[in-house]
């Protein structure tokens, strides 16, 4: 038996904010953003009707159609997000209601930009345990609600969007072969977005609002050292060489991070597909959006090996090897 990805889907808002447009909002320019990040434009939600839940539902519907699976067949829905429209109900329960996945168990998962990968591992465990046969996993984010649009050091980095995949345990070989994951809460302060302050009869927080705050260079150092280390660990564990992998589907944070990872793995950049120039950093949505592009462009054939790797706030990281 193997746990396989049998379909993918994604949704991106139509509003495009290119670097020139951002230079009319904050003191920045296309040259600075392009050189430091590789990002040219990002998609931004048009408002509350196009929030995290809506985008998650659209990505889910596309993935179900791509897989040829009905919503009633789903046993499990996990949504990875750090920008849900509501604390309760969870985004996954909202998706369940909208698509009619009446049999599914649903919950959300927060592992920041590693969220999709962690959701995949969790779903894999459910499937391996026999607790589910078919799972829908989604990464969905409206990060435009969490950035300070007057802070040029962060607002240029992020975008909105959602991506999804259907996992199924079925006869055969391949599928999810191995995973490594990790977390380091002691470094949590390098990337934060606090929730609203406590207000109760005993305490009145002065904090009114908070936005994404980041020590950019610390995050950069973390990403370029941790990701190659764990990918190498995964390769060693499975007896593979870096070149045996067709694509490294990495979290789309920054072109320079991806170039540095390629160098450290000693692989060509054509093994590291990128769409961050168009979408910016969509946190947990970036890996499934990219995977959906790869899948729909028919770039994968049965037997191809890919490694998905996420890294982000928490800190969290992980890598998963899949035989398509
Ligand atoms: N436009 C123009 N100038 C800017 C901008 C901007 N948008 N933002 C910052 N600057 C200025 C700063 O004010 C500073 O000016 P100063 O020298 O006069 O003080 C100068 O540019 C350099 O600022 P740094 O913050 O040192 O720039 P750095 O070279 O570190 O690049 C960046 C910043 C792109 C964020 C980089 O640190 C990076 O890529 N970090 C990785 C973080 C990342 O990708 N995070 C994504 C979220 S986390 C994740 O997904 C895992």
XYZ file of N, CA, C and O in Angstrom, residues 37-234:
792
model
N 14.971 39.857 -3.210
C 14.013 38.766 -2.968
C 13.647 37.970 -4.220
O 13.187 36.830 -4.103
N 13.747 38.549 -5.385
C 13.277 37.889 -6.610
C 11.790 38.099 -6.860
O 11.254 37.675 -7.884
N 11.117 38.757 -5.926
C 9.667 38.950 -6.072
C 9.399 40.146 -7.000
O 9.995 41.206 -6.847
N 8.488 39.925 -7.972
C 8.113 40.994 -8.904
C 6.697 41.493 -8.618
O 6.372 42.656 -8.818
N 5.845 40.560 -8.240
C 4.448 40.922 -7.956
C 3.850 39.883 -7.017
O 4.420 38.799 -6.830
N 2.729 40.235 -6.416
C 2.036 39.316 -5.524
C 0.540 39.538 -5.705
O 0.118 40.600 -6.172
N -0.272 38.533 -5.319
C -1.735 38.639 -5.419
C -2.279 39.026 -4.054
O -1.845 38.487 -3.036
N -3.259 39.925 -4.061
C -3.850 40.368 -2.796
C -5.361 40.193 -2.816
O -6.018 40.485 -3.837
N -5.888 39.740 -1.712
C -7.333 39.539 -1.561
C -8.097 40.826 -1.868
O -7.640 41.926 -1.555
N -9.288 40.653 -2.445
C -10.119 41.831 -2.745
C -11.013 42.189 -1.561
O -11.812 43.114 -1.644
N -10.922 41.425 -0.453
C -11.720 41.780 0.723
C -12.299 40.570 1.408
O -11.919 39.436 1.121
N -13.237 40.810 2.329
C -13.696 39.728 3.209
C -14.364 38.575 2.453
O -14.390 37.448 2.940
N -14.880 38.839 1.247
C -15.489 37.722 0.488
C -14.413 36.841 -0.144
O -14.709 35.768 -0.671
N -13.185 37.316 -0.156
C -12.082 36.537 -0.732
C -11.013 36.322 0.351
O -9.843 36.623 0.170
N -11.479 35.832 1.505
C -10.573 35.592 2.628
C -9.990 34.187 2.574
O -10.123 33.452 1.582
N -9.359 33.794 3.683
C -8.688 32.497 3.761
C -9.659 31.339 3.517
O -9.344 30.398 2.781
N -10.859 31.419 4.115
C -11.827 30.317 3.982
C -12.266 30.153 2.537
O -12.310 29.033 2.006
N -12.607 31.274 1.893
C -13.059 31.222 0.500
C -11.974 30.615 -0.396
O -12.237 29.726 -1.214
N -10.740 31.099 -0.216
C -9.651 30.609 -1.075
C -9.390 29.119 -0.825
O -9.116 28.365 -1.759
N -9.504 28.714 0.450
C -9.312 27.300 0.790
C -10.364 26.438 0.086
O -10.060 25.365 -0.446
N -11.614 26.916 0.076
C -12.697 26.159 -0.573
C -12.434 26.043 -2.074
O -12.583 24.957 -2.668
N -12.026 27.139 -2.696
C -11.778 27.106 -4.147
C -10.634 26.155 -4.491
O -10.707 25.405 -5.464
N -9.567 26.204 -3.692
C -8.436 25.290 -3.940
C -8.882 23.842 -3.731
O -8.498 22.941 -4.493
N -9.721 23.618 -2.716
C -10.224 22.266 -2.422
C -11.054 21.729 -3.587
O -10.873 20.577 -4.015
N -11.949 22.573 -4.105
C -12.796 22.124 -5.218
C -11.939 21.753 -6.428
O -12.188 20.753 -7.099
N -10.919 22.572 -6.690
C -10.038 22.295 -7.842
C -9.282 20.983 -7.641
O -9.118 20.197 -8.583
N -8.838 20.739 -6.401
C -8.085 19.503 -6.125
C -8.988 18.276 -6.246
O -8.583 17.234 -6.777
N -10.228 18.395 -5.742
C -11.170 17.268 -5.841
C -11.436 16.932 -7.309
O -11.435 15.759 -7.705
N -11.634 17.977 -8.118
C -11.903 17.760 -9.541
C -10.688 17.109 -10.215
O -10.818 16.157 -10.976
N -9.517 17.615 -9.882
C -8.284 17.081 -10.472
C -8.081 15.612 -10.095
O -7.591 14.812 -10.895
N -8.493 15.257 -8.870
C -8.310 13.874 -8.394
C -9.446 12.955 -8.854
O -9.326 11.732 -8.763
N -10.551 13.563 -9.290
C -11.714 12.742 -9.637
C -12.335 12.109 -8.406
O -12.794 10.970 -8.426
N -12.336 12.867 -7.314
C -12.850 12.371 -6.031
C -14.029 13.259 -5.613
O -14.017 14.459 -5.860
N -15.055 12.657 -4.992
C -16.171 13.482 -4.501
C -15.902 13.883 -3.046
O -15.162 13.185 -2.330
N -16.523 14.972 -2.624
C -16.322 15.451 -1.249
C -16.761 14.402 -0.231
O -16.165 14.283 0.849
N -17.792 13.609 -0.588
C -18.288 12.584 0.350
C -17.254 11.494 0.609
O -17.336 10.765 1.594
N -16.295 11.367 -0.276
C -15.264 10.325 -0.081
C -14.195 10.745 0.921
O -13.381 9.923 1.342
N -14.154 12.024 1.298
C -13.082 12.504 2.182
C -13.315 12.051 3.625
O -14.409 12.207 4.170
N -12.266 11.514 4.244
C -12.327 11.117 5.657
C -11.697 12.170 6.558
O -11.884 12.149 7.772
N -10.868 13.028 5.974
C -10.052 13.944 6.778
C -9.797 15.230 5.990
O -9.502 15.173 4.793
N -9.939 16.373 6.671
C -9.542 17.655 6.059
C -8.650 18.388 7.063
O -9.042 18.610 8.211
N -7.452 18.746 6.620
C -6.554 19.552 7.463
C -6.234 20.832 6.695
O -5.827 20.767 5.525
N -6.454 21.963 7.344
C -6.061 23.235 6.730
C -4.901 23.818 7.529
O -4.991 24.007 8.744
N -3.802 24.093 6.840
C -2.666 24.793 7.444
C -2.846 26.276 7.183
O -3.002 26.680 6.029
N -2.869 27.062 8.253
C -2.995 28.510 8.073
C -2.501 29.245 9.312
O -2.581 28.726 10.425
N -1.972 30.450 9.086
C -1.684 31.360 10.201
C -2.490 32.640 10.037
O -2.230 33.634 10.700
N -3.475 32.603 9.130
C -4.243 33.829 8.859
C -5.718 33.499 8.627
O -6.323 33.950 7.664
N -6.260 32.673 9.535
C -7.659 32.251 9.407
C -8.597 33.451 9.540
O -8.277 34.439 10.203
N -9.765 33.336 8.906
C -10.775 34.392 9.034
C -11.369 34.422 10.437
O -11.839 35.450 10.897
N -11.391 33.256 11.086
C -11.965 33.190 12.442
C -11.164 32.198 13.279
O -10.559 31.269 12.740
N -11.168 32.416 14.613
C -10.575 31.406 15.507
C -11.485 30.168 15.520
O -11.020 29.046 15.503
N -12.789 30.429 15.609
C -13.776 29.352 15.626
C -14.940 29.778 14.746
O -15.409 30.912 14.889
N -15.456 28.977 13.845
C -15.006 27.615 13.551
C -13.667 27.617 12.822
O -13.251 28.631 12.264
N -13.041 26.463 12.820
C -11.777 26.336 12.092
C -12.032 26.476 10.593
O -13.143 26.240 10.113
N -11.005 26.824 9.863
C -11.140 26.943 8.401
C -11.518 25.588 7.807
O -12.314 25.509 6.866
N -10.950 24.516 8.376
C -11.240 23.186 7.818
C -12.710 22.812 7.982
O -13.314 22.226 7.081
N -13.320 23.175 9.127
C -14.755 22.901 9.301
C -15.577 23.728 8.314
O -16.584 23.261 7.778
N -15.136 24.970 8.073
C -15.829 25.810 7.096
C -15.758 25.150 5.710
O -16.770 25.040 5.004
N -14.576 24.686 5.337
C -14.408 24.027 4.038
C -15.334 22.812 3.964
O -16.028 22.595 2.966
N -15.351 22.032 5.047
C -16.205 20.839 5.071
C -17.651 21.194 4.747
O -18.294 20.562 3.910
N -18.154 22.234 5.414
C -19.543 22.648 5.207
C -19.802 23.102 3.781
O -20.830 22.757 3.186
N -18.851 23.846 3.222
C -19.042 24.398 1.877
C -18.992 23.333 0.790
O -19.694 23.430 -0.207
N -18.113 22.343 0.964
C -17.988 21.343 -0.114
C -18.855 20.110 0.155
O -19.008 19.270 -0.716
N -19.407 19.994 1.368
C -20.276 18.856 1.684
C -19.509 17.575 1.967
O -19.950 16.480 1.589
N -18.379 17.708 2.661
C -17.573 16.514 2.998
C -18.100 15.925 4.306
O -17.412 15.949 5.341
N -19.312 15.383 4.250
C -20.041 15.052 5.481
C -19.358 14.018 6.372
O -19.603 13.967 7.564
N -18.473 13.194 5.801
C -17.845 12.122 6.591
C -16.523 12.534 7.222
O -15.933 11.793 8.010
N -16.022 13.732 6.851
C -14.638 14.076 7.212
C -14.477 14.552 8.653
O -15.357 15.201 9.209
N -13.326 14.228 9.242
C -12.858 14.841 10.488
C -12.014 16.046 10.084
O -11.195 15.944 9.165
N -12.204 17.180 10.782
C -11.572 18.415 10.297
C -10.857 19.158 11.425
O -11.400 19.294 12.523
N -9.672 19.634 11.130
C -8.987 20.542 12.070
C -7.945 21.364 11.328
O -7.511 21.000 10.234
N -7.573 22.485 11.954
C -6.536 23.346 11.377
C -5.202 23.063 12.060
O -5.160 22.522 13.171
N -4.147 23.485 11.415
C -2.801 23.221 11.937
C -1.947 24.472 11.698
O -1.986 25.044 10.607
N -1.217 24.883 12.718
C -0.353 26.054 12.585
C 1.108 25.630 12.704
O 1.566 25.270 13.779
N 1.797 25.646 11.597
C 3.257 25.473 11.618
C 3.857 26.509 10.666
O 4.858 26.246 9.998
N 3.203 27.677 10.603
C 3.640 28.789 9.749
C 3.931 28.294 8.328
O 3.146 27.524 7.782
N 5.066 28.685 7.775
C 5.338 28.361 6.363
C 5.594 26.870 6.140
O 5.619 26.407 5.004
N 5.796 26.117 7.217
C 5.952 24.659 7.090
C 4.603 23.956 7.202
O 4.537 22.719 7.197
N 3.532 24.704 7.323
C 2.218 24.144 7.655
C 1.720 23.090 6.688
O 1.158 22.073 7.104
N 1.898 23.322 5.393
C 1.390 22.337 4.428
C 2.129 21.011 4.590
O 1.528 19.941 4.574
N 3.435 21.117 4.761
C 4.249 19.913 4.919
C 3.855 19.148 6.193
O 3.729 17.920 6.191
N 3.658 19.888 7.279
C 3.260 19.250 8.532
C 1.861 18.627 8.394
O 1.570 17.580 8.958
N 0.986 19.286 7.641
C -0.360 18.728 7.402
C -0.260 17.435 6.604
O -0.987 16.466 6.862
N 0.642 17.430 5.636
C 0.824 16.217 4.826
C 1.319 15.067 5.699
O 0.821 13.939 5.598
N 2.261 15.366 6.589
C 2.768 14.312 7.473
C 1.673 13.804 8.410
O 1.575 12.612 8.679
N 0.868 14.731 8.916
C -0.218 14.346 9.830
C -1.242 13.478 9.101
O -1.672 12.434 9.598
N -1.612 13.914 7.891
C -2.575 13.127 7.099
C -1.986 11.759 6.775
O -2.679 10.733 6.851
N -0.699 11.739 6.455
C -0.032 10.464 6.156
C -0.135 9.515 7.352
O -0.409 8.318 7.199
N 0.065 10.072 8.560
C -0.029 9.238 9.766
C -1.455 8.684 9.934
O -1.630 7.503 10.254
N -2.460 9.526 9.701
C -3.850 9.049 9.763
C -4.081 7.911 8.757
O -4.728 6.903 9.069
N -3.568 8.114 7.554
C -3.791 7.113 6.503
C -3.032 5.822 6.813
O -3.559 4.723 6.665
N -1.787 5.981 7.272
C -0.979 4.790 7.610
C -1.600 4.013 8.769
O -1.532 2.793 8.813
N -2.211 4.750 9.707
C -2.847 4.118 10.881
C -4.175 3.447 10.534
O -4.782 2.788 11.373
N -4.688 3.723 9.342
C -5.997 3.189 8.969
C -7.146 4.030 9.505
O -8.303 3.610 9.482
N -6.841 5.234 10.020
C -7.907 6.101 10.541
C -8.605 6.872 9.420
O -9.632 7.506 9.637
N -8.032 6.866 8.240
C -8.622 7.545 7.087
C -8.064 6.902 5.825
O -6.989 6.293 5.846
N -8.837 7.027 4.741
C -8.358 6.493 3.458
C -8.077 7.628 2.483
O -7.136 7.580 1.699
N -8.902 8.669 2.552
C -8.743 9.787 1.612
C -8.737 11.088 2.404
O -9.635 11.336 3.219
N -7.725 11.908 2.147
C -7.582 13.158 2.917
C -7.402 14.342 1.983
O -6.808 14.231 0.906
N -7.937 15.471 2.431
C -7.740 16.740 1.727
C -6.858 17.612 2.622
O -7.187 17.829 3.796
N -5.732 18.054 2.082
C -4.884 18.969 2.857
C -4.751 20.274 2.084
O -4.622 20.279 0.857
N -4.796 21.363 2.843
C -4.845 22.693 2.221
C -3.877 23.618 2.960
O -3.756 23.554 4.183
N -3.198 24.471 2.204
C -2.480 25.605 2.802
C -3.165 26.858 2.283
O -3.284 27.028 1.063
N -3.661 27.713 3.175
C -4.425 28.894 2.724
C -4.056 30.093 3.592
O -4.027 29.985 4.822
N -3.770 31.208 2.944
C -3.334 32.385 3.709
C -3.843 33.693 3.108
O -3.845 33.857 1.883
N -4.235 34.594 4.001
C -4.477 35.995 3.622
C -3.476 36.821 4.429
O -3.832 37.494 5.402
N -2.219 36.757 4.021
C -1.185 37.444 4.797
C -1.299 38.960 4.675
O -0.753 39.695 5.507
N -2.033 39.421 3.658
C -2.169 40.879 3.492
C -2.892 41.493 4.696
O -2.766 42.688 4.929
N -3.615 40.668 5.477
C -4.269 41.192 6.686
C -3.290 41.245 7.861
O -3.583 41.849 8.887
N -2.131 40.605 7.708
C -1.199 40.510 8.836
C 0.056 41.345 8.662
O 0.905 41.352 9.542
N 0.194 41.997 7.506
C 1.376 42.852 7.357
C 1.001 44.303 7.610
O -0.130 44.728 7.373
N 1.982 45.030 8.100
C 1.835 46.467 8.320
C 2.149 47.139 6.984
O 3.303 47.111 6.528
N 1.131 47.719 6.367
C 1.312 48.282 5.021
C 2.089 49.600 5.034
O 2.210 50.250 3.989
N 2.631 49.956 6.221
C 3.548 51.102 6.231
C 4.984 50.633 6.522
O 5.891 51.436 6.631
N 5.176 49.313 6.669
C 6.507 48.762 6.963
C 7.104 48.151 5.690
O 6.761 47.029 5.301
N 8.005 48.886 5.058
C 8.540 48.436 3.765
C 9.385 47.170 3.867
O 9.615 46.486 2.871
N 9.871 46.879 5.097
C 10.751 45.706 5.205
C 9.955 44.396 5.191
O 10.532 43.332 4.940
N 8.660 44.438 5.456
C 7.872 43.193 5.429
C 6.758 43.192 4.372
O 6.489 42.146 3.778
N 6.122 44.351 4.130
C 4.920 44.309 3.268
C 5.243 43.912 1.832
O 4.363 43.442 1.114
N 6.511 44.053 1.439
C 6.888 43.700 0.063
C 7.041 42.191 -0.136
O 7.136 41.711 -1.256
N 7.074 41.438 0.968
C 7.445 40.019 0.873
C 6.267 39.074 0.621
O 6.444 38.021 0.017
N 5.094 39.455 1.112
C 4.033 38.451 1.238
C 2.892 38.615 0.232
O 2.672 39.690 -0.310
N 2.162 37.514 0.025
C 1.004 37.526 -0.859
C -0.076 36.597 -0.322
O 0.140 35.870 0.654
N -1.238 36.622 -0.970
C -2.378 35.798 -0.555
C -2.611 34.663 -1.560
O -2.326 34.820 -2.756
N -3.173 33.553 -1.074
C -3.478 32.445 -1.988
C -3.729 31.159 -1.225
O -3.623 31.126 0.008
N -4.083 30.117 -1.969
C -4.340 28.807 -1.344
C -3.963 27.695 -2.310
O -4.092 27.845 -3.532
N -3.512 26.581 -1.745
C -3.220 25.392 -2.552
C -3.685 24.163 -1.795
O -3.784 24.189 -0.562
N -4.000 23.095 -2.535
C -4.564 21.905 -1.884
C -4.079 20.639 -2.580
O -3.670 20.679 -3.746
N -4.148 19.546 -1.850
C -3.832 18.239 -2.443
C -4.736 17.177 -1.828
O -5.168 17.304 -0.681
N -5.041 16.159 -2.626
C -5.800 15.001 -2.126
C -4.818 13.845 -1.965
O -4.068 13.523 -2.897
N -4.817 13.257 -0.760
C -3.972 12.081 -0.490
C -4.873 10.854 -0.375
O -5.945 10.934 0.227
N -4.403 9.751 -0.933
C -5.195 8.522 -0.794
C -4.266 7.335 -0.572
O -3.210 7.245 -1.198
N -4.699 6.462 0.322
C -3.945 5.211 0.526
C -4.488 4.182 -0.448
O -5.704 3.907 -0.447
N -3.612 3.691 -1.318
C -4.091 2.738 -2.313
C -3.050 1.669 -2.595
O -1.908 1.771 -2.152
N -3.458 0.665 -3.370
C -2.539 -0.414 -3.741
C -1.370 0.165 -4.530
O -1.546 1.124 -5.275
N -0.210 -0.427 -4.374
C 0.906 -0.014 -5.210
C 2.099 0.430 -4.389
O 2.109 0.314 -3.165
N 3.100 0.944 -5.125
C 4.331 1.375 -4.466
C 4.517 2.869 -4.661
O 3.804 3.502 -5.426
N 5.522 3.421 -3.973
C 5.823 4.851 -4.131
C 5.007 5.693 -3.171
O 4.748 5.294 -2.042
N 4.606 6.887 -3.618
C 3.890 7.818 -2.750
C 4.844 8.447 -1.748
O 6.045 8.615 -2.015
N 4.316 8.747 -0.557
C 5.162 9.376 0.468
C 6.124 8.320 1.004
O 5.698 7.312 1.579
N 7.418 8.555 0.817
C 8.405 7.537 1.193
C 9.056 7.817 2.546
O 9.366 6.889 3.289
N 9.319 9.094 2.821
C 10.008 9.425 4.089
C 9.882 10.912 4.385
O 9.705 11.722 3.466
N 9.978 11.250 5.671
C 9.893 12.648 6.093
C 10.856 12.920 7.235
O 11.121 12.018 8.044
N 11.357 14.139 7.293
C 12.049 14.605 8.497
C 11.457 15.960 8.855
O 11.148 16.750 7.965
N 11.271 16.218 10.140
C 10.722 17.517 10.552
C 11.438 17.969 11.821
O 12.080 17.175 12.505
N 11.297 19.244 12.126
C 11.871 19.750 13.364
C 11.306 21.112 13.716
O 10.646 21.757 12.897
N 11.573 21.521 14.953
C 11.108 22.826 15.433
C 12.122 23.351 16.439
O 12.825 22.567 17.090
N 12.183 24.679 16.566
C 13.049 25.295 17.568
C 12.365 26.528 18.145
O 12.527 27.645 17.639
N 11.581 26.285 19.194
C 10.836 27.377 19.827
C 11.726 28.429 20.468
O 11.283 29.563 20.665
N 12.964 28.073 20.759
C 13.845 29.057 21.396
C 14.199 30.200 20.450
O 14.670 31.243 20.866
N 13.959 30.003 19.148
C 14.232 31.070 18.171
C 12.938 31.696 17.642
O 12.937 32.376 16.606
N 11.842 31.443 18.360
C 10.533 31.912 17.890
C 10.451 33.411 17.653
O 9.695 33.875 16.784
N 11.243 34.179 18.388
C 11.142 35.640 18.296
C 11.614 36.225 16.971
O 11.368 37.397 16.709
N 12.276 35.447 16.147
C 12.792 36.051 14.907
C 11.695 36.281 13.875
O 11.906 37.015 12.908
N 10.539 35.670 14.079
C 9.425 35.869 13.145
C 8.127 35.721 13.923
O 7.785 34.625 14.348
N 7.440 36.841 14.120
C 6.247 36.790 14.972
C 5.064 37.535 14.352
O 5.239 38.426 13.523
N 3.874 37.130 14.795
C 2.666 37.908 14.540
C 1.745 37.607 15.726
O 1.146 36.532 15.797
N 1.692 38.531 16.678
C 0.974 38.268 17.934
C -0.534 38.427 17.730
O -0.981 39.243 16.924
N -1.321 37.677 18.516
C -2.779 37.853 18.460
C -3.144 39.066 19.320
O -2.280 39.673 19.949
N -4.441 39.407 19.348
C -4.818 40.628 20.079
C -4.518 40.459 21.569
O -4.509 39.335 22.090
N -4.290 41.579 22.254
C -3.922 41.534 23.666
C -5.054 41.037 24.561
O -6.223 41.067 24.174
N -4.687 40.557 25.767
C -5.693 40.044 26.705
C -6.519 41.196 27.276
O -5.976 42.224 27.703
N -7.821 41.045 27.237
C -8.738 42.021 27.843
C -9.697 41.227 28.711
O -10.491 40.449 28.190
N -9.595 41.376 30.037
C -10.562 40.692 30.891
C -10.713 41.496 32.184
O -10.066 42.535 32.347
N -11.577 41.070 33.102
C -11.800 41.892 34.297
C -10.533 42.128 35.124
O -10.465 43.072 35.906
N -9.499 41.290 34.943
C -8.268 41.432 35.735
C -7.158 42.158 34.994
O -6.172 42.568 35.577
N -7.292 42.229 33.689
C -6.155 42.733 32.906
C -6.618 43.414 31.629
O -7.509 42.912 30.929
N -6.036 44.561 31.354
C -6.351 45.260 30.094
C -5.043 45.485 29.347
O -4.237 46.331 29.733
N -4.843 44.722 28.302
C -3.619 44.890 27.520
C -3.660 46.223 26.788
O -4.709 46.651 26.308
N -2.490 46.857 26.703
C -2.417 48.123 25.954
C -2.244 47.851 24.463
O -2.386 48.743 23.651
N -1.922 46.578 24.155
C -1.653 46.280 22.749
C -2.953 46.303 21.948
O -3.898 45.595 22.250
N -2.991 47.118 20.923
C -4.216 47.236 20.122
C -4.154 46.317 18.902
O -5.109 45.686 18.527
N -3.016 46.277 18.256
C -2.913 45.469 17.041
C -1.459 45.049 16.870
O -0.555 45.645 17.435
N -1.291 44.019 16.097
C 0.081 43.603 15.851
C 0.180 43.092 14.421
O -0.804 42.680 13.834
N 1.385 43.136 13.908
C 1.619 42.730 12.522
C 2.817 41.789 12.486
O 3.519 41.616 13.475
N 3.052 41.230 11.313
C 4.226 40.376 11.135
C 5.486 41.192 11.398
O 5.651 42.289 10.859
N 6.333 40.647 12.270
C 7.630 41.282 12.522
C 8.705 40.229 12.317
O 8.513 39.068 12.694
N 9.790 40.650 11.728
C 10.769 39.650 11.331
C 12.184 40.207 11.409
O 12.423 41.346 11.037
N 13.096 39.373 11.912
C 14.524 39.695 11.781
C 14.990 38.998 10.511
O 15.337 37.812 10.525
N 14.949 39.752 9.416
C 15.157 39.169 8.083
C 16.431 38.361 7.957
O 16.421 37.243 7.418
N 17.524 38.902 8.483
C 18.798 38.194 8.271
C 18.888 36.913 9.100
O 19.482 35.924 8.666
N 18.255 36.930 10.281
C 18.245 35.706 11.103
C 17.417 34.622 10.412
O 17.806 33.444 10.389
N 16.289 35.025 9.819
C 15.458 34.050 9.101
C 16.227 33.509 7.895
O 16.205 32.303 7.614
N 16.915 34.396 7.215
C 17.712 33.993 6.054
C 18.749 32.929 6.455
O 18.853 31.861 5.839
N 19.496 33.225 7.533
C 20.550 32.286 7.988
C 19.943 30.938 8.383
O 20.455 29.881 8.037
N 18.835 31.002 9.099
C 18.141 29.768 9.519
C 17.772 28.923 8.298
O 18.043 27.722 8.242
N 17.170 29.589 7.294
C 16.669 28.845 6.127
C 17.813 28.199 5.343
O 17.741 27.011 4.997
N 18.882 28.957 5.096
C 19.924 28.417 4.212
C 20.817 27.383 4.905
O 21.522 26.643 4.231
N 20.771 27.332 6.229
C 21.548 26.278 6.904
C 20.670 25.059 7.212
O 21.072 23.919 6.966
N 19.454 25.304 7.696
C 18.614 24.187 8.156
C 18.065 23.352 6.998
O 18.079 22.118 7.051
N 17.564 24.019 5.947
C 16.900 23.263 4.878
C 17.865 22.293 4.184
O 17.556 21.092 4.080
N 19.044 22.741 3.725
C 19.946 21.771 3.091
C 20.354 20.636 4.035
O 20.443 19.484 3.626
N 20.561 20.997 5.315
C 20.960 19.974 6.297
C 19.902 18.861 6.382
O 20.233 17.667 6.343
N 18.630 19.254 6.454
C 17.573 18.252 6.613
C 17.296 17.513 5.310
O 16.939 16.330 5.318
N 17.453 18.209 4.181
C 17.277 17.509 2.898
C 18.392 16.461 2.750
O 18.131 15.313 2.359
N 19.609 16.828 3.111
C 20.722 15.854 3.030
C 20.455 14.664 3.950
O 20.725 13.515 3.605
N 19.910 14.968 5.128
C 19.572 13.917 6.084
C 18.536 12.952 5.475
O 18.668 11.725 5.580
N 17.545 13.534 4.802
C 16.491 12.727 4.173
C 17.071 11.866 3.045
O 16.715 10.687 2.905
